Amino acid sequence: MKALIEFIVRHNHWFLFVLLEVVSVVLLFRYNSYQGSAWFTTANTVAGKMYELDSKIGSYFSLARLNEQLTRENAELELKMGQMSQQLADLTHDSTYLHPSAQKALSGYKLIDAKVITNSLDKTDNLMTIDKGLADGVKKDMGVVSGKGIVGIVYQTTAHYAVVMSVLNSRSNISCAIQDCGYFGTLRWNGQNPSVASVDDIPRHAKFRTGENVVTSGYSSIFPPGVKVGTIQSFSNSANGLAYELKVRLATDFGNLRDVCVIDNAPMQERLQLLRAAQDSLIVK
């Protein structure tokens, strides 16, 4: 305290100078209309810039939350559109007719939001890690989608994390179909371009064209029908000449994947368990 008093006494002339300057500025802008107006305008401009900067910073940090929300909403819309189209086609044999009973098929779906922690594109068997696991309801063999299309299948899980076998994996085999004509085949990746995969075993008598959508068929017991896979880029004859092989541009951008949704569908899991039990019983016999 003594040192502080000595410092103030030693530099009192500087403190007096600053005080007089402040008083002068206050008197200048308070009792002179021009200077007061100039100060008011400048202060408002500076304050406006500060508020604008604060708004931009706030908007930037809210982008992650908005992206999660958009991913979930897009995934829900993909599921609803696909399931409704399939249900309505079964009920009316007309995919353009809308019927209220189609909504019942959507009641079993639950989406679990997750973030991609790690992801690879440059390997033959690419895997990704998400930040949700058993504690969040994520289980092995659940489908994973983005806001634009399919991503892969849950491969392994721990309490709080899960490893996903993405579409960009040589062991990934997902049943999908051409949306307009319904002919189905198997989606595979050749280990090269991460934006393109192939669909094998499309019958030679199938009628389709480039640019048509390819969606999940619903036969895999993992993905519901109608989730977008991509669009037909080109097609050619298979090696044996008995079928077509499609080149499909994937809807999901795996190089810029941050938010995903895991599809928790109890009826689908029940079907998968029943299928495995049947296969096990055949092996035993």
Coordinates of N, CA and C in Angstrom, one line a residue, residues 80 83-89 91 97-107:
K80 N -39.1 -41.5 -44.8 CA -40.5 -41.4 -45.0 C -40.9 -41.5 -46.4
Q83 N -40.3 -45.3 -47.5 CA -41.3 -46.2 -46.9 C -42.7 -45.9 -47.4
M84 N -43.1 -44.7 -47.6 CA -44.4 -44.4 -48.1 C -44.6 -44.8 -49.6
S85 N -43.6 -44.7 -50.4 CA -43.6 -45.1 -51.8 C -43.8 -46.6 -51.8
Q86 N -43.1 -47.4 -51.0 CA -43.2 -48.8 -51.0 C -44.5 -49.3 -50.5
Q87 N -45.0 -48.7 -49.4 CA -46.2 -49.1 -48.8 C -47.4 -48.7 -49.7
L88 N -47.3 -47.6 -50.4 CA -48.4 -47.2 -51.3 C -48.5 -48.0 -52.5
A89 N -47.3 -48.4 -53.0 CA -47.2 -49.3 -54.2 C -47.9 -50.6 -53.8
L91 N -50.2 -51.2 -51.6 CA -51.6 -51.1 -51.3 C -52.4 -50.7 -52.5
Y97 N -50.2 -42.5 -55.7 CA -51.4 -42.3 -54.9 C -51.1 -42.2 -53.5
L98 N -51.6 -41.3 -52.7 CA -51.4 -41.1 -51.3 C -52.5 -41.7 -50.5
H99 N -52.1 -42.5 -49.5 CA -53.1 -43.1 -48.6 C -52.7 -43.0 -47.2
P100 N -53.6 -42.6 -46.3 CA -53.2 -42.4 -44.8 C -52.6 -43.6 -44.2
S101 N -53.0 -44.8 -44.6 CA -52.5 -46.0 -43.9 C -51.0 -46.2 -44.0
A102 N -50.4 -45.5 -45.0 CA -48.9 -45.7 -45.2 C -48.1 -45.1 -44.1
Q103 N -48.7 -44.2 -43.3 CA -48.0 -43.7 -42.2 C -47.7 -44.7 -41.1
K104 N -48.5 -45.7 -41.0 CA -48.3 -46.8 -40.0 C -47.0 -47.4 -40.1
A105 N -46.5 -47.5 -41.3 CA -45.2 -48.2 -41.5 C -44.0 -47.4 -41.0
L106 N -44.2 -46.1 -40.7 CA -43.1 -45.3 -40.2 C -43.0 -45.3 -38.7
S107 N -43.9 -45.9 -38.0 CA -43.9 -45.9 -36.5 C -42.7 -46.6 -35.9

